[in-house]
PDB file of C-alpha atoms in Angstrom:
ATOM      1  CA  UNK X   2      35.498   0.863  -9.114  1.00  0.00           C
ATOM      2  CA  UNK X   3      38.457   2.870  -7.820  1.00  0.00           C
ATOM      3  CA  UNK X   4      36.999   6.129  -9.150  1.00  0.00           C
ATOM      4  CA  UNK X   5      33.753   5.296  -7.364  1.00  0.00           C
ATOM      5  CA  UNK X   6      35.551   4.705  -4.059  1.00  0.00           C
ATOM      6  CA  UNK X   7      37.658   7.847  -4.280  1.00  0.00           C
ATOM      7  CA  UNK X   8      34.860  10.095  -5.495  1.00  0.00           C
ATOM      8  CA  UNK X   9      35.627  13.528  -4.069  1.00  0.00           C
ATOM      9  CA  UNK X  10      32.034  14.022  -2.948  1.00  0.00           C
ATOM     10  CA  UNK X  11      31.519  10.608  -1.389  1.00  0.00           C
ATOM     11  CA  UNK X  12      34.818   9.852   0.386  1.00  0.00           C
ATOM     12  CA  UNK X  13      34.839  12.886   2.708  1.00  0.00           C
ATOM     13  CA  UNK X  14      31.252  12.167   3.707  1.00  0.00           C
ATOM     14  CA  UNK X  15      32.058   8.528   4.367  1.00  0.00           C
ATOM     15  CA  UNK X  16      35.108   9.421   6.467  1.00  0.00           C
ATOM     16  CA  UNK X  17      33.126  12.031   8.373  1.00  0.00           C
ATOM     17  CA  UNK X  18      30.368   9.510   9.081  1.00  0.00           C
ATOM     18  CA  UNK X  19      32.915   6.894  10.198  1.00  0.00           C
ATOM     19  CA  UNK X  20      34.620   9.403  12.473  1.00  0.00           C
ATOM     20  CA  UNK X  21      31.289  10.417  13.959  1.00  0.00           C
ATOM     21  CA  UNK X  22      30.394   6.767  14.502  1.00  0.00           C
ATOM     22  CA  UNK X  23      33.690   6.143  16.311  1.00  0.00           C
ATOM     23  CA  UNK X  24      33.032   9.139  18.557  1.00  0.00           C
ATOM     24  CA  UNK X  25      29.469   7.948  19.127  1.00  0.00           C
ATOM     25  CA  UNK X  26      30.721   4.470  20.090  1.00  0.00           C
ATOM     26  CA  UNK X  27      33.169   5.940  22.615  1.00  0.00           C
ATOM     27  CA  UNK X  28      30.626   8.381  24.022  1.00  0.00           C
ATOM     28  CA  UNK X  29      27.945   5.683  24.222  1.00  0.00           C
ATOM     29  CA  UNK X  30      30.385   3.474  26.137  1.00  0.00           C
ATOM     30  CA  UNK X  31      31.300   6.309  28.503  1.00  0.00           C
ATOM     31  CA  UNK X  32      27.623   7.132  29.087  1.00  0.00           C
ATOM     32  CA  UNK X  33      26.595   3.507  29.564  1.00  0.00           C
ATOM     33  CA  UNK X  34      29.332   2.868  32.137  1.00  0.00           C
ATOM     34  CA  UNK X  35      28.456   6.089  33.950  1.00  0.00           C
ATOM     35  CA  UNK X  36      24.736   5.279  33.905  1.00  0.00           C
ATOM     36  CA  UNK X  37      25.400   1.756  35.161  1.00  0.00           C
ATOM     37  CA  UNK X  38      27.620   2.974  38.003  1.00  0.00           C
ATOM     38  CA  UNK X  39      25.252   5.891  38.777  1.00  0.00           C
ATOM     39  CA  UNK X  40      28.135   8.395  38.778  1.00  0.00           C
ATOM     40  CA  UNK X  41      30.382   9.982  36.184  1.00  0.00           C
ATOM     41  CA  UNK X  42      33.268   7.607  35.435  1.00  0.00           C
ATOM     42  CA  UNK X  43      36.136   8.604  33.185  1.00  0.00           C
ATOM     43  CA  UNK X  44      37.846   5.884  31.163  1.00  0.00           C
ATOM     44  CA  UNK X  45      40.866   4.272  32.772  1.00  0.00           C
ATOM     45  CA  UNK X  46      43.605   1.932  31.578  1.00  0.00           C
ATOM     46  CA  UNK X  47      41.734  -1.239  32.580  1.00  0.00           C
ATOM     47  CA  UNK X  48      38.969  -0.350  30.113  1.00  0.00           C
ATOM     48  CA  UNK X  49      41.281   0.482  27.195  1.00  0.00           C
ATOM     49  CA  UNK X  50      40.540  -2.777  25.375  1.00  0.00           C
ATOM     50  CA  UNK X  51      36.796  -2.187  25.652  1.00  0.00           C
ATOM     51  CA  UNK X  52      37.152   1.373  24.321  1.00  0.00           C
ATOM     52  CA  UNK X  53      39.222   0.026  21.428  1.00  0.00           C
ATOM     53  CA  UNK X  54      36.864  -2.870  20.752  1.00  0.00           C
ATOM     54  CA  UNK X  55      33.636  -0.834  20.570  1.00  0.00           C
ATOM     55  CA  UNK X  56      34.448   1.008  17.308  1.00  0.00           C
ATOM     56  CA  UNK X  57      36.588  -1.894  16.045  1.00  0.00           C
ATOM     57  CA  UNK X  58      33.480  -4.089  16.068  1.00  0.00           C
ATOM     58  CA  UNK X  59      30.977  -1.430  15.005  1.00  0.00           C
ATOM     59  CA  UNK X  60      32.676   0.103  11.949  1.00  0.00           C
ATOM     60  CA  UNK X  61      33.327  -3.149  10.002  1.00  0.00           C
ATOM     61  CA  UNK X  62      29.766  -4.308  10.671  1.00  0.00           C
ATOM     62  CA  UNK X  63      28.366  -0.999   9.453  1.00  0.00           C
ATOM     63  CA  UNK X  64      30.519  -1.256   6.336  1.00  0.00           C
ATOM     64  CA  UNK X  65      29.277  -4.825   5.806  1.00  0.00           C
ATOM     65  CA  UNK X  66      25.659  -3.688   6.105  1.00  0.00           C
ATOM     66  CA  UNK X  67      26.318  -0.900   3.582  1.00  0.00           C
ATOM     67  CA  UNK X  68      25.738   2.089   5.841  1.00  0.00           C
ATOM     68  CA  UNK X  69      28.603   4.030   4.259  1.00  0.00           C
ATOM     69  CA  UNK X  70      27.967   3.049   0.636  1.00  0.00           C
ATOM     70  CA  UNK X  71      25.453   5.730  -0.316  1.00  0.00           C
ATOM     71  CA  UNK X  72      25.968   8.014   2.628  1.00  0.00           C
ATOM     72  CA  UNK X  73      23.152  10.451   3.359  1.00  0.00           C
ATOM     73  CA  UNK X  74      21.604   9.873  -0.067  1.00  0.00           C
ATOM     74  CA  UNK X  75      18.946   7.428   0.967  1.00  0.00           C
ATOM     75  CA  UNK X  76      17.120   7.892   4.233  1.00  0.00           C
ATOM     76  CA  UNK X  77      13.858   6.828   5.656  1.00  0.00           C
ATOM     77  CA  UNK X  78      12.489   3.652   7.132  1.00  0.00           C
ATOM     78  CA  UNK X  79      14.676   1.285   5.068  1.00  0.00           C
ATOM     79  CA  UNK X  80      17.875   3.084   6.106  1.00  0.00           C
ATOM     80  CA  UNK X  81      16.815   3.015   9.751  1.00  0.00           C
ATOM     81  CA  UNK X  82      16.033  -0.706   9.553  1.00  0.00           C
ATOM     82  CA  UNK X  83      19.481  -1.355   8.089  1.00  0.00           C
ATOM     83  CA  UNK X  84      21.052   0.729  10.859  1.00  0.00           C
ATOM     84  CA  UNK X  85      19.098  -1.247  13.471  1.00  0.00           C
ATOM     85  CA  UNK X  86      20.250  -4.546  11.938  1.00  0.00           C
ATOM     86  CA  UNK X  87      23.884  -3.433  11.994  1.00  0.00           C
ATOM     87  CA  UNK X  88      23.662  -2.205  15.586  1.00  0.00           C
ATOM     88  CA  UNK X  89      21.830  -5.396  16.626  1.00  0.00           C
ATOM     89  CA  UNK X  90      24.633  -7.537  15.179  1.00  0.00           C
ATOM     90  CA  UNK X  91      27.163  -5.289  16.905  1.00  0.00           C
ATOM     91  CA  UNK X  92      25.161  -5.483  20.147  1.00  0.00           C
ATOM     92  CA  UNK X  93      25.266  -9.281  20.169  1.00  0.00           C
ATOM     93  CA  UNK X  94      29.044  -9.336  19.670  1.00  0.00           C
ATOM     94  CA  UNK X  95      29.663  -6.548  22.198  1.00  0.00           C
ATOM     95  CA  UNK X  96      27.362  -8.205  24.762  1.00  0.00           C
ATOM     96  CA  UNK X  97      29.234 -11.514  24.351  1.00  0.00           C
ATOM     97  CA  UNK X  98      32.529  -9.718  24.899  1.00  0.00           C
ATOM     98  CA  UNK X  99      31.328  -7.854  27.987  1.00  0.00           C
ATOM     99  CA  UNK X 100      29.663 -10.882  29.565  1.00  0.00           C
ATOM    100  CA  UNK X 101      31.961 -13.764  28.617  1.00  0.00           C
ATOM    101  CA  UNK X 102      35.404 -12.408  27.713  1.00  0.00           C
ATOM    102  CA  UNK X 103      36.126  -9.306  29.760  1.00  0.00           C
ATOM    103  CA  UNK X 104      37.674  -9.149  33.223  1.00  0.00           C
ATOM    104  CA  UNK X 105      34.825  -8.728  35.757  1.00  0.00           C
ATOM    105  CA  UNK X 106      36.351  -5.648  37.412  1.00  0.00           C
ATOM    106  CA  UNK X 107      36.686  -3.527  34.272  1.00  0.00           C
ATOM    107  CA  UNK X 108      33.235  -3.083  32.732  1.00  0.00           C
ATOM    108  CA  UNK X 109      29.855  -3.900  34.313  1.00  0.00           C
ATOM    109  CA  UNK X 110      27.759  -6.511  32.512  1.00  0.00           C
ATOM    110  CA  UNK X 111      24.812  -4.138  32.053  1.00  0.00           C
ATOM    111  CA  UNK X 112      26.968  -2.072  29.714  1.00  0.00           C
ATOM    112  CA  UNK X 113      26.641  -4.884  27.158  1.00  0.00           C
ATOM    113  CA  UNK X 114      22.973  -3.956  26.747  1.00  0.00           C
ATOM    114  CA  UNK X 115      23.070  -0.219  27.473  1.00  0.00           C
ATOM    115  CA  UNK X 116      25.887   0.709  25.107  1.00  0.00           C
ATOM    116  CA  UNK X 117      24.330  -0.663  21.870  1.00  0.00           C
ATOM    117  CA  UNK X 118      20.992   0.990  22.715  1.00  0.00           C
ATOM    118  CA  UNK X 119      22.636   4.355  23.342  1.00  0.00           C
ATOM    119  CA  UNK X 120      24.760   3.868  20.220  1.00  0.00           C
ATOM    120  CA  UNK X 121      21.654   3.224  18.112  1.00  0.00           C
ATOM    121  CA  UNK X 122      20.055   6.385  19.436  1.00  0.00           C
ATOM    122  CA  UNK X 123      23.190   8.456  18.787  1.00  0.00           C
ATOM    123  CA  UNK X 124      23.873   7.106  15.297  1.00  0.00           C
ATOM    124  CA  UNK X 125      20.248   7.404  14.234  1.00  0.00           C
ATOM    125  CA  UNK X 126      20.147  10.995  15.460  1.00  0.00           C
ATOM    126  CA  UNK X 127      23.475  11.900  13.862  1.00  0.00           C
ATOM    127  CA  UNK X 128      22.384  10.445  10.510  1.00  0.00           C
ATOM    128  CA  UNK X 129      19.097  12.338  10.592  1.00  0.00           C
ATOM    129  CA  UNK X 130      20.807  15.610  11.516  1.00  0.00           C
ATOM    130  CA  UNK X 131      23.553  15.077   8.926  1.00  0.00           C
ATOM    131  CA  UNK X 132      21.004  14.389   6.228  1.00  0.00           C
ATOM    132  CA  UNK X 133      19.052  17.518   7.150  1.00  0.00           C
ATOM    133  CA  UNK X 134      22.235  19.594   7.213  1.00  0.00           C
ATOM    134  CA  UNK X 135      23.419  18.370   3.810  1.00  0.00           C
ATOM    135  CA  UNK X 136      19.964  18.481   2.297  1.00  0.00           C
ATOM    136  CA  UNK X 137      18.846  21.874   3.532  1.00  0.00           C
ATOM    137  CA  UNK X 138      15.357  22.557   4.750  1.00  0.00           C
ATOM    138  CA  UNK X 139      13.253  19.390   4.762  1.00  0.00           C
ATOM    139  CA  UNK X 140      10.159  21.185   3.475  1.00  0.00           C
ATOM    140  CA  UNK X 141      11.964  22.452   0.362  1.00  0.00           C
ATOM    141  CA  UNK X 142      11.964  18.978  -1.223  1.00  0.00           C
ATOM    142  CA  UNK X 143       9.318  18.487  -3.901  1.00  0.00           C
ATOM    143  CA  UNK X 144       6.481  16.133  -3.074  1.00  0.00           C
ATOM    144  CA  UNK X 145       5.787  13.427  -5.614  1.00  0.00           C
ATOM    145  CA  UNK X 146       2.463  11.848  -6.354  1.00  0.00           C
ATOM    146  CA  UNK X 147       1.643   8.983  -8.660  1.00  0.00           C
ATOM    147  CA  UNK X 148      -1.828   8.982 -10.157  1.00  0.00           C
ATOM    148  CA  UNK X 149      -2.306   5.696 -11.957  1.00  0.00           C
ATOM    149  CA  UNK X 150      -5.176   4.578 -14.156  1.00  0.00           C
ATOM    150  CA  UNK X 151      -7.372   7.643 -13.748  1.00  0.00           C
ATOM    151  CA  UNK X 152      -7.306   8.834 -17.386  1.00  0.00           C
ATOM    152  CA  UNK X 153      -8.378  12.422 -17.971  1.00  0.00           C
ATOM    153  CA  UNK X 154      -9.614  12.706 -14.372  1.00  0.00           C
ATOM    154  CA  UNK X 155      -6.081  11.861 -13.213  1.00  0.00           C
ATOM    155  CA  UNK X 156      -4.607  14.517 -15.509  1.00  0.00           C
ATOM    156  CA  UNK X 157      -7.039  17.076 -14.103  1.00  0.00           C
ATOM    157  CA  UNK X 158      -6.193  16.046 -10.534  1.00  0.00           C
ATOM    158  CA  UNK X 159      -2.473  16.373 -11.242  1.00  0.00           C
ATOM    159  CA  UNK X 160      -2.969  19.802 -12.831  1.00  0.00           C
ATOM    160  CA  UNK X 161      -5.070  20.914  -9.877  1.00  0.00           C
ATOM    161  CA  UNK X 162      -2.549  19.725  -7.304  1.00  0.00           C
ATOM    162  CA  UNK X 163       0.305  21.291  -9.262  1.00  0.00           C
ATOM    163  CA  UNK X 164      -1.459  24.639  -9.382  1.00  0.00           C
ATOM    164  CA  UNK X 165      -2.149  24.711  -5.644  1.00  0.00           C
ATOM    165  CA  UNK X 166       1.366  23.492  -4.650  1.00  0.00           C
ATOM    166  CA  UNK X 167       0.015  20.769  -2.388  1.00  0.00           C
TER     167      UNK X 167
END
């Protein structure tokens, strides 16, 4: 188990993804506050707890949902659904904090909805770009086709598709 956690190929990718997610959480919070106030607002001391809480809630939930387990290895619809579930759980907790716990003068209530949406967009985009960067050109991956139950006609179809590189 320990060798799996400290795998030299996996750990740097996991730490990079966590660092990017922390930056995305902070940037999403900054953007959501600025969008809500309709002007650029830099973070100030009254919002320090909110800026600390955003990644402190997001990262453990993403770990719990397994987003860092097989980083950038599996992508597609299932990975995006898992990301949406993790961000939705985070969004509920962050919304409850912004609406019920926070001091009314520090963070507008609309940020509780805007920030998780922006965070989902940023994390989804960063994962897709990271996967493309680590994987290389997306069209260089081999296409796979399963021909089942076709007998000799299936073998001929597979040979024909293999010869034309479709």
